[in-house]
Amino acid sequence: MSKPKGASAPGTKTNSDLPELYRTMRRVRSFEERVGELFVRGQTAGSMLHLSIGEESAAAGITAAMKPQDTFTTHHRGHGIFLARGADPKRMMAEIGGKEAGYCHGKGGSMHIADMGLGHLGANAIVGGGIPAVVGAGLSARRKRNNAVSVAFFGDGATGQGVLYESMNMAALWGLPVLFACINNQYGMGTRIDQATANTALHERAIAFGLNGESVDGLDVEEVAEAARRLVDAARAGKPGFLAVSCYRFYGHARKDKSPYRDAAEEEAGRQRDPVAFARARLIERGLVKAAELDALDSEIAREMDATIDFTIAQNEPPLASMFRDVFDPSEPEPEPVRTRLNRVLATEQENG
Amino acid sequence: MAELTYRDALRKALADAMTENPDIVILGEEVGRYGGAYGVTKDLIKEFGPERVIDTPISEPSIVGAAVGAAMTGLRPVAELMYVDFLGMTMDQLANQAAKIRYMFGGQIGVPMVLRTQGGTGRSAGAQHSQSLEAYVMHTPGLRLAMPATVADAYHLLRQALERPDPVVFIEHKALYTMKEDVDLGARPPAWGKAAVRRQGKDLVIVTYSRQLHYVMDAAKALSAKGIEATVIDLRTLNPLDFDTIREHVERIGRAMVVSEGAMTAGVAAELAARISEECFDFLEEPVIRVAGEDIPISVSPALESGSVPGPQLIAEMAGRLLA
């Protein structure tokens, strides 16, 4: 995979690597478009698929601030974050499709994907469910002295959950290396943020708990990356943080949701706030990359992601016997299947007449 | 041999395990400076420091959730839930996270944590501090469940729980903390997941666990005076469930009673009775009897409280009628 040449030009307001951030966001967009397509064609498993189109700057900007030893959890809309962290799109899409070759051998799917190699402690289908795990990861980092930060990614919907505040309180109290990353896409399912809370300046609540707190505009991935770097660095030094990235969920809550609860004009305006298009325009404007080079990059990414669809369709479903595997550690007996147990019981009945 | 209380044995298990394994940390409400609501962690903070014995805010979901995250990143946490009645507060982190992580993630990682808590009646603690909620745990695939009835088991089961690769819910009984026994902790304990046959008799099998073991043993003594001899099985762990031991004795004897403090309907006793009926049907001379908690909340009134759960008299009376 090639990437456009050139770093941020001298004199620009950030020192982030915009070409790399663009490439990451483009890959996320491209992956999400294709996984959505696969879903529409009925070729993914699962009845639920939550796309992060419009939110790519949060995934790219925050993961860019993380180090290899860092860990993270995500919410149910987490494909982009995991891909930005370095996931193999083939194994990801295979997992979303419920295939044996997926990261979790088809048992997890879109909302329960994880990879210990990349420090992904798991996506979560319970709103806010993955947040307290980063407090524990922070305790581990402190005890093991391994200089790791743990990042909880969640949506604005999770700001309604009590565990967020419990966990922020613990992280601040104990000075843990933790970042709470709130991707505020304005909607918790069909409820707009201002219909769910009176104070939408979400970072203020973190400050009240004693954390560093910032809100940034997710239109500009460089701003996200800068803020994330500041907050992750401070967390690594023992001052946990909270970052709210404001963006717009381009499509419905799940793939089949046509968003009847919001009007067309709002959607139209929201989709104008496109972090991928914004970064592309800035790259050209700064003379960092030519439009033709970006077109070539986009095409290359499109081909890579097209190949993930072909790969996923070609993969096998997990074998039925794997159903009883991994309930407990492999050294322990697997649960006895109902059929086996009943065969045993009824055979005894017949023998004894 | 040394005389120890159930509480001392639990504390010793934690201290011995923490000395051997630097990855063990304790977190929970009042576990440090206060020493635990029932004194189990008394002075451990002095011995192991506040980095390993962590006093938390009153935030049960995040106590359990932090233990999950710590277990996934190399520690072996012991989260303390002051009362099992608070299980509902933590059920997302326990049942949706801890119990399912190994499975959902395709076996990539386990959650080797212990959730220590205590339950049951006996201290006039009212409806929200006296329940027996082990059925909630037993009904959740992915969780192990230990419930020690004796001082020796308080020690050994907790040491064993701290070696297990999967999440263990460890439910102590609040009425047993001051119980004393002469124990030889150097003696080899039964293997994890094995039931203990506490008494052998030819007339019926009584299967039980936790504090009810002592009521069953009292009832067995009273029955013996009338010429009825009971075999008493203490399950020790409900998951794994040692059904082989139950089967062996029920098939030999042909009469079975299950005794549990938990509410009768859809409880642990219901599961055990169903399995015995299903798997040992041809050997049974009588229906399997459940003696369990009433389907009512627990009252503060000591009279109503003790009347809400089985006691030696009810157990002995029903066993006598089963044999009549």
PDB file of N, CA, C and O in Angstrom, chain A residues 265-326:
ATOM      1  N   ALA A 265     -33.298  18.577   5.302  1.00  0.00           N
ATOM      2  CA  ALA A 265     -32.410  19.747   5.302  1.00  0.00           C
ATOM      3  C   ALA A 265     -31.292  19.573   6.323  1.00  0.00           C
ATOM      4  O   ALA A 265     -30.130  19.892   6.054  1.00  0.00           O
ATOM      5  N   GLU A 266     -31.646  19.021   7.485  1.00  0.00           N
ATOM      6  CA  GLU A 266     -30.622  18.782   8.511  1.00  0.00           C
ATOM      7  C   GLU A 266     -29.592  17.775   8.012  1.00  0.00           C
ATOM      8  O   GLU A 266     -28.388  17.970   8.168  1.00  0.00           O
ATOM      9  N   GLU A 267     -30.080  16.708   7.411  1.00  0.00           N
ATOM     10  CA  GLU A 267     -29.162  15.677   6.896  1.00  0.00           C
ATOM     11  C   GLU A 267     -28.241  16.252   5.827  1.00  0.00           C
ATOM     12  O   GLU A 267     -27.043  15.975   5.798  1.00  0.00           O
ATOM     13  N   GLU A 268     -28.835  17.043   4.953  1.00  0.00           N
ATOM     14  CA  GLU A 268     -28.079  17.659   3.870  1.00  0.00           C
ATOM     15  C   GLU A 268     -26.934  18.511   4.454  1.00  0.00           C
ATOM     16  O   GLU A 268     -25.772  18.383   4.050  1.00  0.00           O
ATOM     17  N   ALA A 269     -27.292  19.335   5.430  1.00  0.00           N
ATOM     18  CA  ALA A 269     -26.287  20.198   6.061  1.00  0.00           C
ATOM     19  C   ALA A 269     -25.256  19.357   6.816  1.00  0.00           C
ATOM     20  O   ALA A 269     -24.051  19.635   6.767  1.00  0.00           O
ATOM     21  N   GLY A 270     -25.722  18.309   7.483  1.00  0.00           N
ATOM     22  CA  GLY A 270     -24.817  17.452   8.242  1.00  0.00           C
ATOM     23  C   GLY A 270     -23.809  16.758   7.349  1.00  0.00           C
ATOM     24  O   GLY A 270     -22.625  16.639   7.684  1.00  0.00           O
ATOM     25  N   ARG A 271     -24.264  16.315   6.200  1.00  0.00           N
ATOM     26  CA  ARG A 271     -23.358  15.605   5.285  1.00  0.00           C
ATOM     27  C   ARG A 271     -22.371  16.542   4.591  1.00  0.00           C
ATOM     28  O   ARG A 271     -21.397  16.083   3.996  1.00  0.00           O
ATOM     29  N   GLN A 272     -22.654  17.836   4.676  1.00  0.00           N
ATOM     30  CA  GLN A 272     -21.655  18.798   4.181  1.00  0.00           C
ATOM     31  C   GLN A 272     -20.445  18.822   5.114  1.00  0.00           C
ATOM     32  O   GLN A 272     -19.357  19.214   4.710  1.00  0.00           O
ATOM     33  N   ARG A 273     -20.676  18.412   6.357  1.00  0.00           N
ATOM     34  CA  ARG A 273     -19.570  18.397   7.317  1.00  0.00           C
ATOM     35  C   ARG A 273     -18.830  17.058   7.201  1.00  0.00           C
ATOM     36  O   ARG A 273     -18.882  16.210   8.069  1.00  0.00           O
ATOM     37  N   ASP A 274     -18.138  16.936   6.072  1.00  0.00           N
ATOM     38  CA  ASP A 274     -17.515  15.658   5.733  1.00  0.00           C
ATOM     39  C   ASP A 274     -16.008  15.724   6.005  1.00  0.00           C
ATOM     40  O   ASP A 274     -15.276  16.403   5.281  1.00  0.00           O
ATOM     41  N   PRO A 275     -15.530  15.048   7.029  1.00  0.00           N
ATOM     42  CA  PRO A 275     -14.114  15.181   7.390  1.00  0.00           C
ATOM     43  C   PRO A 275     -13.167  14.634   6.319  1.00  0.00           C
ATOM     44  O   PRO A 275     -12.025  15.095   6.223  1.00  0.00           O
ATOM     45  N   VAL A 276     -13.641  13.686   5.532  1.00  0.00           N
ATOM     46  CA  VAL A 276     -12.775  13.121   4.496  1.00  0.00           C
ATOM     47  C   VAL A 276     -12.605  14.146   3.370  1.00  0.00           C
ATOM     48  O   VAL A 276     -11.479  14.454   2.940  1.00  0.00           O
ATOM     49  N   ALA A 277     -13.716  14.732   2.915  1.00  0.00           N
ATOM     50  CA  ALA A 277     -13.655  15.753   1.854  1.00  0.00           C
ATOM     51  C   ALA A 277     -12.886  16.985   2.334  1.00  0.00           C
ATOM     52  O   ALA A 277     -12.113  17.578   1.579  1.00  0.00           O
ATOM     53  N   PHE A 278     -13.078  17.316   3.596  1.00  0.00           N
ATOM     54  CA  PHE A 278     -12.400  18.492   4.168  1.00  0.00           C
ATOM     55  C   PHE A 278     -10.881  18.290   4.149  1.00  0.00           C
ATOM     56  O   PHE A 278     -10.114  19.184   3.749  1.00  0.00           O
ATOM     57  N   ALA A 279     -10.447  17.116   4.561  1.00  0.00           N
ATOM     58  CA  ALA A 279      -9.001  16.834   4.595  1.00  0.00           C
ATOM     59  C   ALA A 279      -8.426  16.796   3.181  1.00  0.00           C
ATOM     60  O   ALA A 279      -7.320  17.277   2.921  1.00  0.00           O
ATOM     61  N   ARG A 280      -9.200  16.253   2.277  1.00  0.00           N
ATOM     62  CA  ARG A 280      -8.741  16.171   0.881  1.00  0.00           C
ATOM     63  C   ARG A 280      -8.539  17.577   0.300  1.00  0.00           C
ATOM     64  O   ARG A 280      -7.502  17.876  -0.302  1.00  0.00           O
ATOM     65  N   ALA A 281      -9.515  18.443   0.534  1.00  0.00           N
ATOM     66  CA  ALA A 281      -9.424  19.818   0.019  1.00  0.00           C
ATOM     67  C   ALA A 281      -8.218  20.531   0.629  1.00  0.00           C
ATOM     68  O   ALA A 281      -7.499  21.259  -0.061  1.00  0.00           O
ATOM     69  N   ARG A 282      -7.982  20.279   1.906  1.00  0.00           N
ATOM     70  CA  ARG A 282      -6.858  20.948   2.560  1.00  0.00           C
ATOM     71  C   ARG A 282      -5.513  20.441   2.025  1.00  0.00           C
ATOM     72  O   ARG A 282      -4.577  21.225   1.866  1.00  0.00           O
ATOM     73  N   LEU A 283      -5.433  19.173   1.758  1.00  0.00           N
ATOM     74  CA  LEU A 283      -4.186  18.618   1.205  1.00  0.00           C
ATOM     75  C   LEU A 283      -3.851  19.285  -0.130  1.00  0.00           C
ATOM     76  O   LEU A 283      -2.698  19.638  -0.396  1.00  0.00           O
ATOM     77  N   ILE A 284      -4.876  19.459  -0.942  1.00  0.00           N
ATOM     78  CA  ILE A 284      -4.666  20.070  -2.258  1.00  0.00           C
ATOM     79  C   ILE A 284      -4.346  21.555  -2.096  1.00  0.00           C
ATOM     80  O   ILE A 284      -3.397  22.064  -2.691  1.00  0.00           O
ATOM     81  N   GLU A 285      -5.121  22.200  -1.221  1.00  0.00           N
ATOM     82  CA  GLU A 285      -4.937  23.633  -0.974  1.00  0.00           C
ATOM     83  C   GLU A 285      -3.519  23.939  -0.476  1.00  0.00           C
ATOM     84  O   GLU A 285      -2.904  24.924  -0.878  1.00  0.00           O
ATOM     85  N   ARG A 286      -2.995  23.070   0.364  1.00  0.00           N
ATOM     86  CA  ARG A 286      -1.647  23.310   0.889  1.00  0.00           C
ATOM     87  C   ARG A 286      -0.558  22.859  -0.087  1.00  0.00           C
ATOM     88  O   ARG A 286       0.619  23.003   0.207  1.00  0.00           O
ATOM     89  N   GLY A 287      -1.007  22.285  -1.177  1.00  0.00           N
ATOM     90  CA  GLY A 287      -0.034  21.836  -2.168  1.00  0.00           C
ATOM     91  C   GLY A 287       0.761  20.623  -1.708  1.00  0.00           C
ATOM     92  O   GLY A 287       1.856  20.346  -2.201  1.00  0.00           O
ATOM     93  N   LEU A 288       0.214  19.899  -0.744  1.00  0.00           N
ATOM     94  CA  LEU A 288       0.935  18.728  -0.223  1.00  0.00           C
ATOM     95  C   LEU A 288       0.825  17.549  -1.173  1.00  0.00           C
ATOM     96  O   LEU A 288       1.761  16.764  -1.306  1.00  0.00           O
ATOM     97  N   VAL A 289      -0.316  17.411  -1.789  1.00  0.00           N
ATOM     98  CA  VAL A 289      -0.558  16.284  -2.678  1.00  0.00           C
ATOM     99  C   VAL A 289      -1.410  16.785  -3.843  1.00  0.00           C
ATOM    100  O   VAL A 289      -2.273  17.650  -3.662  1.00  0.00           O
ATOM    101  N   LYS A 290      -1.143  16.232  -5.038  1.00  0.00           N
ATOM    102  CA  LYS A 290      -1.947  16.629  -6.199  1.00  0.00           C
ATOM    103  C   LYS A 290      -3.252  15.839  -6.213  1.00  0.00           C
ATOM    104  O   LYS A 290      -3.325  14.712  -5.731  1.00  0.00           O
ATOM    105  N   ALA A 291      -4.275  16.436  -6.799  1.00  0.00           N
ATOM    106  CA  ALA A 291      -5.580  15.777  -6.888  1.00  0.00           C
ATOM    107  C   ALA A 291      -5.459  14.416  -7.562  1.00  0.00           C
ATOM    108  O   ALA A 291      -6.082  13.432  -7.137  1.00  0.00           O
ATOM    109  N   ALA A 292      -4.612  14.360  -8.587  1.00  0.00           N
ATOM    110  CA  ALA A 292      -4.464  13.095  -9.321  1.00  0.00           C
ATOM    111  C   ALA A 292      -3.873  12.008  -8.421  1.00  0.00           C
ATOM    112  O   ALA A 292      -4.252  10.833  -8.498  1.00  0.00           O
ATOM    113  N   GLU A 293      -2.960  12.413  -7.554  1.00  0.00           N
ATOM    114  CA  GLU A 293      -2.351  11.438  -6.629  1.00  0.00           C
ATOM    115  C   GLU A 293      -3.403  10.928  -5.638  1.00  0.00           C
ATOM    116  O   GLU A 293      -3.426   9.741  -5.292  1.00  0.00           O
ATOM    117  N   LEU A 294      -4.263  11.833  -5.190  1.00  0.00           N
ATOM    118  CA  LEU A 294      -5.323  11.420  -4.268  1.00  0.00           C
ATOM    119  C   LEU A 294      -6.321  10.494  -4.966  1.00  0.00           C
ATOM    120  O   LEU A 294      -6.796   9.521  -4.369  1.00  0.00           O
ATOM    121  N   ASP A 295      -6.610  10.818  -6.236  1.00  0.00           N
ATOM    122  CA  ASP A 295      -7.502   9.932  -6.999  1.00  0.00           C
ATOM    123  C   ASP A 295      -6.907   8.526  -7.089  1.00  0.00           C
ATOM    124  O   ASP A 295      -7.609   7.524  -6.930  1.00  0.00           O
ATOM    125  N   ALA A 296      -5.600   8.496  -7.320  1.00  0.00           N
ATOM    126  CA  ALA A 296      -4.933   7.188  -7.439  1.00  0.00           C
ATOM    127  C   ALA A 296      -4.991   6.442  -6.103  1.00  0.00           C
ATOM    128  O   ALA A 296      -5.246   5.231  -6.057  1.00  0.00           O
ATOM    129  N   LEU A 297      -4.767   7.183  -5.018  1.00  0.00           N
ATOM    130  CA  LEU A 297      -4.827   6.570  -3.678  1.00  0.00           C
ATOM    131  C   LEU A 297      -6.241   6.048  -3.398  1.00  0.00           C
ATOM    132  O   LEU A 297      -6.420   4.907  -2.940  1.00  0.00           O
ATOM    133  N   ASP A 298      -7.228   6.880  -3.712  1.00  0.00           N
ATOM    134  CA  ASP A 298      -8.614   6.470  -3.463  1.00  0.00           C
ATOM    135  C   ASP A 298      -8.950   5.190  -4.233  1.00  0.00           C
ATOM    136  O   ASP A 298      -9.616   4.288  -3.712  1.00  0.00           O
ATOM    137  N   SER A 299      -8.471   5.135  -5.487  1.00  0.00           N
ATOM    138  CA  SER A 299      -8.759   3.947  -6.300  1.00  0.00           C
ATOM    139  C   SER A 299      -8.072   2.709  -5.727  1.00  0.00           C
ATOM    140  O   SER A 299      -8.650   1.617  -5.693  1.00  0.00           O
ATOM    141  N   GLU A 300      -6.860   2.920  -5.259  1.00  0.00           N
ATOM    142  CA  GLU A 300      -6.127   1.790  -4.688  1.00  0.00           C
ATOM    143  C   GLU A 300      -6.856   1.255  -3.438  1.00  0.00           C
ATOM    144  O   GLU A 300      -6.999   0.045  -3.250  1.00  0.00           O
ATOM    145  N   ILE A 301      -7.326   2.199  -2.614  1.00  0.00           N
ATOM    146  CA  ILE A 301      -8.071   1.802  -1.411  1.00  0.00           C
ATOM    147  C   ILE A 301      -9.369   1.095  -1.810  1.00  0.00           C
ATOM    148  O   ILE A 301      -9.738   0.072  -1.227  1.00  0.00           O
ATOM    149  N   ALA A 302     -10.026   1.631  -2.823  1.00  0.00           N
ATOM    150  CA  ALA A 302     -11.283   1.010  -3.274  1.00  0.00           C
ATOM    151  C   ALA A 302     -11.031  -0.428  -3.719  1.00  0.00           C
ATOM    152  O   ALA A 302     -11.808  -1.341  -3.384  1.00  0.00           O
ATOM    153  N   ARG A 303      -9.928  -0.645  -4.426  1.00  0.00           N
ATOM    154  CA  ARG A 303      -9.618  -2.013  -4.881  1.00  0.00           C
ATOM    155  C   ARG A 303      -9.343  -2.928  -3.680  1.00  0.00           C
ATOM    156  O   ARG A 303      -9.795  -4.068  -3.628  1.00  0.00           O
ATOM    157  N   GLU A 304      -8.589  -2.390  -2.712  1.00  0.00           N
ATOM    158  CA  GLU A 304      -8.287  -3.192  -1.516  1.00  0.00           C
ATOM    159  C   GLU A 304      -9.595  -3.597  -0.816  1.00  0.00           C
ATOM    160  O   GLU A 304      -9.770  -4.752  -0.417  1.00  0.00           O
ATOM    161  N   MET A 305     -10.499  -2.641  -0.692  1.00  0.00           N
ATOM    162  CA  MET A 305     -11.730  -2.932   0.040  1.00  0.00           C
ATOM    163  C   MET A 305     -12.677  -3.810  -0.780  1.00  0.00           C
ATOM    164  O   MET A 305     -13.395  -4.638  -0.216  1.00  0.00           O
ATOM    165  N   ASP A 306     -12.660  -3.635  -2.103  1.00  0.00           N
ATOM    166  CA  ASP A 306     -13.441  -4.556  -2.945  1.00  0.00           C
ATOM    167  C   ASP A 306     -12.972  -5.996  -2.710  1.00  0.00           C
ATOM    168  O   ASP A 306     -13.776  -6.928  -2.622  1.00  0.00           O
ATOM    169  N   ALA A 307     -11.659  -6.123  -2.588  1.00  0.00           N
ATOM    170  CA  ALA A 307     -11.105  -7.470  -2.382  1.00  0.00           C
ATOM    171  C   ALA A 307     -11.549  -8.056  -1.043  1.00  0.00           C
ATOM    172  O   ALA A 307     -11.675  -9.284  -0.911  1.00  0.00           O
ATOM    173  N   THR A 308     -11.803  -7.196  -0.058  1.00  0.00           N
ATOM    174  CA  THR A 308     -12.243  -7.740   1.236  1.00  0.00           C
ATOM    175  C   THR A 308     -13.652  -8.341   1.118  1.00  0.00           C
ATOM    176  O   THR A 308     -13.971  -9.305   1.803  1.00  0.00           O
ATOM    177  N   ILE A 309     -14.458  -7.744   0.248  1.00  0.00           N
ATOM    178  CA  ILE A 309     -15.799  -8.313   0.036  1.00  0.00           C
ATOM    179  C   ILE A 309     -15.667  -9.703  -0.584  1.00  0.00           C
ATOM    180  O   ILE A 309     -16.281 -10.672  -0.097  1.00  0.00           O
ATOM    181  N   ASP A 310     -14.836  -9.782  -1.640  1.00  0.00           N
ATOM    182  CA  ASP A 310     -14.656 -11.084  -2.301  1.00  0.00           C
ATOM    183  C   ASP A 310     -14.117 -12.112  -1.306  1.00  0.00           C
ATOM    184  O   ASP A 310     -14.560 -13.263  -1.266  1.00  0.00           O
ATOM    185  N   PHE A 311     -13.159 -11.668  -0.506  1.00  0.00           N
ATOM    186  CA  PHE A 311     -12.564 -12.563   0.492  1.00  0.00           C
ATOM    187  C   PHE A 311     -13.640 -13.068   1.461  1.00  0.00           C
ATOM    188  O   PHE A 311     -13.753 -14.266   1.728  1.00  0.00           O
ATOM    189  N   THR A 312     -14.453 -12.140   1.959  1.00  0.00           N
ATOM    190  CA  THR A 312     -15.465 -12.500   2.962  1.00  0.00           C
ATOM    191  C   THR A 312     -16.478 -13.497   2.402  1.00  0.00           C
ATOM    192  O   THR A 312     -16.812 -14.493   3.051  1.00  0.00           O
ATOM    193  N   ILE A 313     -16.937 -13.210   1.179  1.00  0.00           N
ATOM    194  CA  ILE A 313     -17.935 -14.104   0.581  1.00  0.00           C
ATOM    195  C   ILE A 313     -17.373 -15.509   0.405  1.00  0.00           C
ATOM    196  O   ILE A 313     -18.092 -16.503   0.571  1.00  0.00           O
ATOM    197  N   ALA A 314     -16.063 -15.579   0.128  1.00  0.00           N
ATOM    198  CA  ALA A 314     -15.448 -16.893  -0.122  1.00  0.00           C
ATOM    199  C   ALA A 314     -15.186 -17.689   1.153  1.00  0.00           C
ATOM    200  O   ALA A 314     -14.874 -18.882   1.086  1.00  0.00           O
ATOM    201  N   GLN A 315     -15.292 -17.050   2.312  1.00  0.00           N
ATOM    202  CA  GLN A 315     -14.931 -17.748   3.557  1.00  0.00           C
ATOM    203  C   GLN A 315     -16.047 -18.675   4.042  1.00  0.00           C
ATOM    204  O   GLN A 315     -17.229 -18.457   3.780  1.00  0.00           O
ATOM    205  N   ASN A 316     -15.617 -19.669   4.827  1.00  0.00           N
ATOM    206  CA  ASN A 316     -16.570 -20.629   5.388  1.00  0.00           C
ATOM    207  C   ASN A 316     -17.186 -20.117   6.684  1.00  0.00           C
ATOM    208  O   ASN A 316     -16.564 -19.366   7.420  1.00  0.00           O
ATOM    209  N   GLU A 317     -18.365 -20.612   6.948  1.00  0.00           N
ATOM    210  CA  GLU A 317     -18.962 -20.412   8.269  1.00  0.00           C
ATOM    211  C   GLU A 317     -18.175 -21.265   9.266  1.00  0.00           C
ATOM    212  O   GLU A 317     -17.570 -22.264   8.896  1.00  0.00           O
ATOM    213  N   PRO A 318     -18.199 -20.887  10.536  1.00  0.00           N
ATOM    214  CA  PRO A 318     -17.508 -21.737  11.522  1.00  0.00           C
ATOM    215  C   PRO A 318     -18.191 -23.109  11.619  1.00  0.00           C
ATOM    216  O   PRO A 318     -19.404 -23.201  11.421  1.00  0.00           O
ATOM    217  N   PRO A 319     -17.411 -24.162  11.912  1.00  0.00           N
ATOM    218  CA  PRO A 319     -18.032 -25.480  12.069  1.00  0.00           C
ATOM    219  C   PRO A 319     -18.990 -25.490  13.268  1.00  0.00           C
ATOM    220  O   PRO A 319     -18.739 -24.822  14.264  1.00  0.00           O
ATOM    221  N   LEU A 320     -20.064 -26.253  13.143  1.00  0.00           N
ATOM    222  CA  LEU A 320     -21.093 -26.276  14.192  1.00  0.00           C
ATOM    223  C   LEU A 320     -20.511 -26.667  15.553  1.00  0.00           C
ATOM    224  O   LEU A 320     -20.904 -26.137  16.587  1.00  0.00           O
ATOM    225  N   ALA A 321     -19.539 -27.594  15.524  1.00  0.00           N
ATOM    226  CA  ALA A 321     -18.970 -28.064  16.802  1.00  0.00           C
ATOM    227  C   ALA A 321     -18.244 -26.948  17.542  1.00  0.00           C
ATOM    228  O   ALA A 321     -18.047 -27.036  18.752  1.00  0.00           O
ATOM    229  N   SER A 322     -17.860 -25.883  16.834  1.00  0.00           N
ATOM    230  CA  SER A 322     -17.144 -24.788  17.517  1.00  0.00           C
ATOM    231  C   SER A 322     -18.074 -24.019  18.451  1.00  0.00           C
ATOM    232  O   SER A 322     -17.627 -23.217  19.260  1.00  0.00           O
ATOM    233  N   MET A 323     -19.376 -24.289  18.341  1.00  0.00           N
ATOM    234  CA  MET A 323     -20.375 -23.624  19.180  1.00  0.00           C
ATOM    235  C   MET A 323     -20.103 -23.812  20.679  1.00  0.00           C
ATOM    236  O   MET A 323     -20.382 -22.942  21.486  1.00  0.00           O
ATOM    237  N   PHE A 324     -19.567 -24.972  21.054  1.00  0.00           N
ATOM    238  CA  PHE A 324     -19.362 -25.279  22.476  1.00  0.00           C
ATOM    239  C   PHE A 324     -17.965 -24.913  22.959  1.00  0.00           C
ATOM    240  O   PHE A 324     -17.635 -25.110  24.115  1.00  0.00           O
ATOM    241  N   ARG A 325     -17.153 -24.380  22.029  1.00  0.00           N
ATOM    242  CA  ARG A 325     -15.770 -24.034  22.353  1.00  0.00           C
ATOM    243  C   ARG A 325     -15.725 -22.634  22.977  1.00  0.00           C
ATOM    244  O   ARG A 325     -16.511 -21.770  22.613  1.00  0.00           O
ATOM    245  N   ASP A 326     -14.804 -22.444  23.897  1.00  0.00           N
ATOM    246  CA  ASP A 326     -14.484 -21.112  24.434  1.00  0.00           C
ATOM    247  C   ASP A 326     -15.558 -20.509  25.339  1.00  0.00           C
ATOM    248  O   ASP A 326     -15.581 -19.306  25.564  1.00  0.00           O
TER     249      ASP A 326
END
